[in-house]
PDB file of C-alpha atoms in Angstrom:
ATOM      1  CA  UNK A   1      79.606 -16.702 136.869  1.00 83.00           C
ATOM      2  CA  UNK A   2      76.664 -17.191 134.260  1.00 88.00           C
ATOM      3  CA  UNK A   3      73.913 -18.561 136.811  1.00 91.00           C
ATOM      4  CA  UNK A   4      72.631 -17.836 140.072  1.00 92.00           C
ATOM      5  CA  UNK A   5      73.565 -18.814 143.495  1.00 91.00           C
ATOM      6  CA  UNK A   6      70.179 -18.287 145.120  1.00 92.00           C
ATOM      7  CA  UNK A   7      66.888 -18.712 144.961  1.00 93.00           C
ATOM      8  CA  UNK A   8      65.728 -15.310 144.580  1.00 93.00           C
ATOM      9  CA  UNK A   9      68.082 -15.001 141.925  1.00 93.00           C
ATOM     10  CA  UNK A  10      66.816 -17.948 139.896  1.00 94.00           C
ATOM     11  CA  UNK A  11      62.989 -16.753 140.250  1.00 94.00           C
ATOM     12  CA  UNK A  12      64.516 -13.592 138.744  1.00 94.00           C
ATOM     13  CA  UNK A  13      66.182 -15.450 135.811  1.00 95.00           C
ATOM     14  CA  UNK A  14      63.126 -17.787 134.882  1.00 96.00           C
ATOM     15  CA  UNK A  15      60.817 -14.739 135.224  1.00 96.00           C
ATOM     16  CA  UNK A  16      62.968 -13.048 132.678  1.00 95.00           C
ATOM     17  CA  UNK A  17      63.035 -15.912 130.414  1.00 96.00           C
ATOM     18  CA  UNK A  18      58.979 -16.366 130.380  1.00 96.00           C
ATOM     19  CA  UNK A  19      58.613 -13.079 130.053  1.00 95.00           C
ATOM     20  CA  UNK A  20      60.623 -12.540 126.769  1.00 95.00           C
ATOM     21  CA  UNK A  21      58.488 -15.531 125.662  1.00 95.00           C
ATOM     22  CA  UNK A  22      55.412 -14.157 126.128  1.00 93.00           C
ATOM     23  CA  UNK A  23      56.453 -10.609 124.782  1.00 91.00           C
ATOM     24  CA  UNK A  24      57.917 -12.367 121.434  1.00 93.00           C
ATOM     25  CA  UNK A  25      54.237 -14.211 121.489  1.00 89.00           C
ATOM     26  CA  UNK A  26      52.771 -10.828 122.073  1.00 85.00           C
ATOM     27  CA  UNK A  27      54.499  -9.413 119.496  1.00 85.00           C
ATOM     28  CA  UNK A  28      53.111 -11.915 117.076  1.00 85.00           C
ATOM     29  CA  UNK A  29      50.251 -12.301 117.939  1.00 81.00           C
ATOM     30  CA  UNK A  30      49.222  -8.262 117.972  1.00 79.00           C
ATOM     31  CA  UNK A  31      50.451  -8.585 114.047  1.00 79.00           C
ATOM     32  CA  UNK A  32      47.706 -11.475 113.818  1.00 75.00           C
ATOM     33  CA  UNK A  33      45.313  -8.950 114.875  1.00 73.00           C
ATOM     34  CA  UNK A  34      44.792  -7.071 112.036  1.00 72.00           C
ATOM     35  CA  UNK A  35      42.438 -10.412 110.660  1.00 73.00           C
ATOM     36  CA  UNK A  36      40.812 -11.474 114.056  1.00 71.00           C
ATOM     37  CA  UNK A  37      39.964  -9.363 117.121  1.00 77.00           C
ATOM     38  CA  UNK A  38      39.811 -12.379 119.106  1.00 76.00           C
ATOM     39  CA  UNK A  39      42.939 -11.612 120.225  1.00 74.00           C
ATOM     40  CA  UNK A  40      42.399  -8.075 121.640  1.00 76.00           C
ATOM     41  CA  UNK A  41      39.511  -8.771 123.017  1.00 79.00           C
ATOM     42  CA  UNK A  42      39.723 -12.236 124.819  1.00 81.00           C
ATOM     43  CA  UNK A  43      43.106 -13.083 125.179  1.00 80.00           C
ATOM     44  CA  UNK A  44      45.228  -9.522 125.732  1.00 80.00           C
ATOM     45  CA  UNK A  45      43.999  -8.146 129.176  1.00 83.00           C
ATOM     46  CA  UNK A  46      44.503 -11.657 130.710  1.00 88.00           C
ATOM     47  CA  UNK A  47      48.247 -11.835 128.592  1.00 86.00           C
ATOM     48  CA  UNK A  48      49.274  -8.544 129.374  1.00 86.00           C
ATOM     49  CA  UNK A  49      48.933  -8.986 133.150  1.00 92.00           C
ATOM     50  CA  UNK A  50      50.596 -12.120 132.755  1.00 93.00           C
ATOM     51  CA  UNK A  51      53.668  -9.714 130.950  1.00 92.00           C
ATOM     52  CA  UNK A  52      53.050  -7.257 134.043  1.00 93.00           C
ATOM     53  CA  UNK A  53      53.692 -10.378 136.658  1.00 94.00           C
ATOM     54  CA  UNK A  54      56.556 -11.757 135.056  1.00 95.00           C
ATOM     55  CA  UNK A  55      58.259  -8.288 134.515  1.00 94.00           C
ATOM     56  CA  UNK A  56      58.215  -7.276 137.677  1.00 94.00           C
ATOM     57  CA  UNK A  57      59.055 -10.398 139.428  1.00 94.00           C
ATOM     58  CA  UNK A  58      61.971 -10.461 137.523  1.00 94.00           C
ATOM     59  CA  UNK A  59      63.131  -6.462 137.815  1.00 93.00           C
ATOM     60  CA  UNK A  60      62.153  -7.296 141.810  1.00 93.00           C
ATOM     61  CA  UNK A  61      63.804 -10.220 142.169  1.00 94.00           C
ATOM     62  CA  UNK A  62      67.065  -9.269 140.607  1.00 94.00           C
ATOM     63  CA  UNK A  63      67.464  -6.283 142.004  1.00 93.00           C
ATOM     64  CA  UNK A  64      67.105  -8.124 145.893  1.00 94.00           C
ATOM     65  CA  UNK A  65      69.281 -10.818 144.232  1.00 94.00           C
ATOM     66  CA  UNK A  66      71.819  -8.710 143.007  1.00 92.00           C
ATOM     67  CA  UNK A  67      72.386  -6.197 145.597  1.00 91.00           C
ATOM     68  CA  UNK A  68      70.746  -7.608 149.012  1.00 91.00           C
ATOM     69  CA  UNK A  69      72.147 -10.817 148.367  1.00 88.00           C
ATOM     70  CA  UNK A  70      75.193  -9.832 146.685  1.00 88.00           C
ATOM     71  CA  UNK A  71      74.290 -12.430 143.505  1.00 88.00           C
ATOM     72  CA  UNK A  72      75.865 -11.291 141.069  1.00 86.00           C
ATOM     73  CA  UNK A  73      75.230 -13.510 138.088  1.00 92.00           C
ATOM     74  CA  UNK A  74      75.066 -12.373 134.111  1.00 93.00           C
ATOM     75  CA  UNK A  75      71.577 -14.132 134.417  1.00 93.00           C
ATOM     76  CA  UNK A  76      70.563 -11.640 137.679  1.00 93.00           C
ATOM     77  CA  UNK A  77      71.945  -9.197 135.834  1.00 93.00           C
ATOM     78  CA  UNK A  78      69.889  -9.358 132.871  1.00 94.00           C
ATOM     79  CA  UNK A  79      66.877  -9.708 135.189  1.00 93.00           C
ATOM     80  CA  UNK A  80      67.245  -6.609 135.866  1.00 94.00           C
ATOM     81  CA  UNK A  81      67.241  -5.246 132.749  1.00 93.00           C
ATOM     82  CA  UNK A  82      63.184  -3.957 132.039  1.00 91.00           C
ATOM     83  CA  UNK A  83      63.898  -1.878 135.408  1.00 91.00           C
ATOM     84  CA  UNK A  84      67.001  -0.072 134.628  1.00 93.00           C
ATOM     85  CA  UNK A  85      65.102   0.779 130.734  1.00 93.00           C
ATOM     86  CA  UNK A  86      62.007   2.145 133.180  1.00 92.00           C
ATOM     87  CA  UNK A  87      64.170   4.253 134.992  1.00 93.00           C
ATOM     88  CA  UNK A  88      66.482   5.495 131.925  1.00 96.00           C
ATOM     89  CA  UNK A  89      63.411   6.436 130.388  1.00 96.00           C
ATOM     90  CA  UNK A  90      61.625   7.944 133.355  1.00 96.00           C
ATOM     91  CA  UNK A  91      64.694  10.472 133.564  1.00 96.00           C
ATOM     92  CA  UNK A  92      65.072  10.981 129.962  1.00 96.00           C
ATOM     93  CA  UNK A  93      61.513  12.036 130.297  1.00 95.00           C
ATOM     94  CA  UNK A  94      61.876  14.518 133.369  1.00 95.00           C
ATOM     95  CA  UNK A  95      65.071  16.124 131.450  1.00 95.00           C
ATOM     96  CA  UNK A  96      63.138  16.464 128.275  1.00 95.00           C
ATOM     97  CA  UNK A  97      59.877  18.288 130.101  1.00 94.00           C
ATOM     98  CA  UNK A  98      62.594  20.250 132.531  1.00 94.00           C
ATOM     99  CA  UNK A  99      64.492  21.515 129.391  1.00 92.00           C
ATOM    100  CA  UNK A 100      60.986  22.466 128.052  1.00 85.00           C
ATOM    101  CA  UNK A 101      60.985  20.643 124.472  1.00 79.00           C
TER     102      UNK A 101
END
């Protein structure tokens, strides 16, 4: 099964898909930078907590989609993605400053 059977899993799915819009704009538009600071200054605190919304709804909302509501669509599944990089890199980081390097 490709999409998702509820609600919460669907808000998880679209918030995934604007938010890899918006990072690919990002991701652009930081490059268009280096002419105009426009962009930095105006536009990025507003964008990025538009990223921060979208990002979490979907890590959220897949994660209650997935295993509260037992949804267990590729598309839920990929919601859940930027949470399960957080936390892989949250322990990578603990194991790196236990081991002392």
């Amino acid at each position: 099964m490709i999409w998702p059977q509820t609600r919460i899993g669907w808000l998880a799915a679209w918030s995934f898909a604007v938010f890899v819009v918006l990072y690919i704009i990002h991701g652009v538009m930081i490059k268009a930078a280096a002419q105009s600071q426009w962009w930095l200054t105006v536009v990025l605190p507003y964008f990025g907590n538009a990223l921060l919304v979208t990002v979490i709804m979907a890590s959220l909302g897949g994660v209650v989609a997935w295993f509260i509501r037992g949804d267990g669509a590729w598309a839920v599944r990929t919601a859940t993605l930027p949470i399960w990089v957080w936390l892989t890199v949250r322990v990578f980081i603990a194991v790196i400053t236990v081991l002392g390097w």
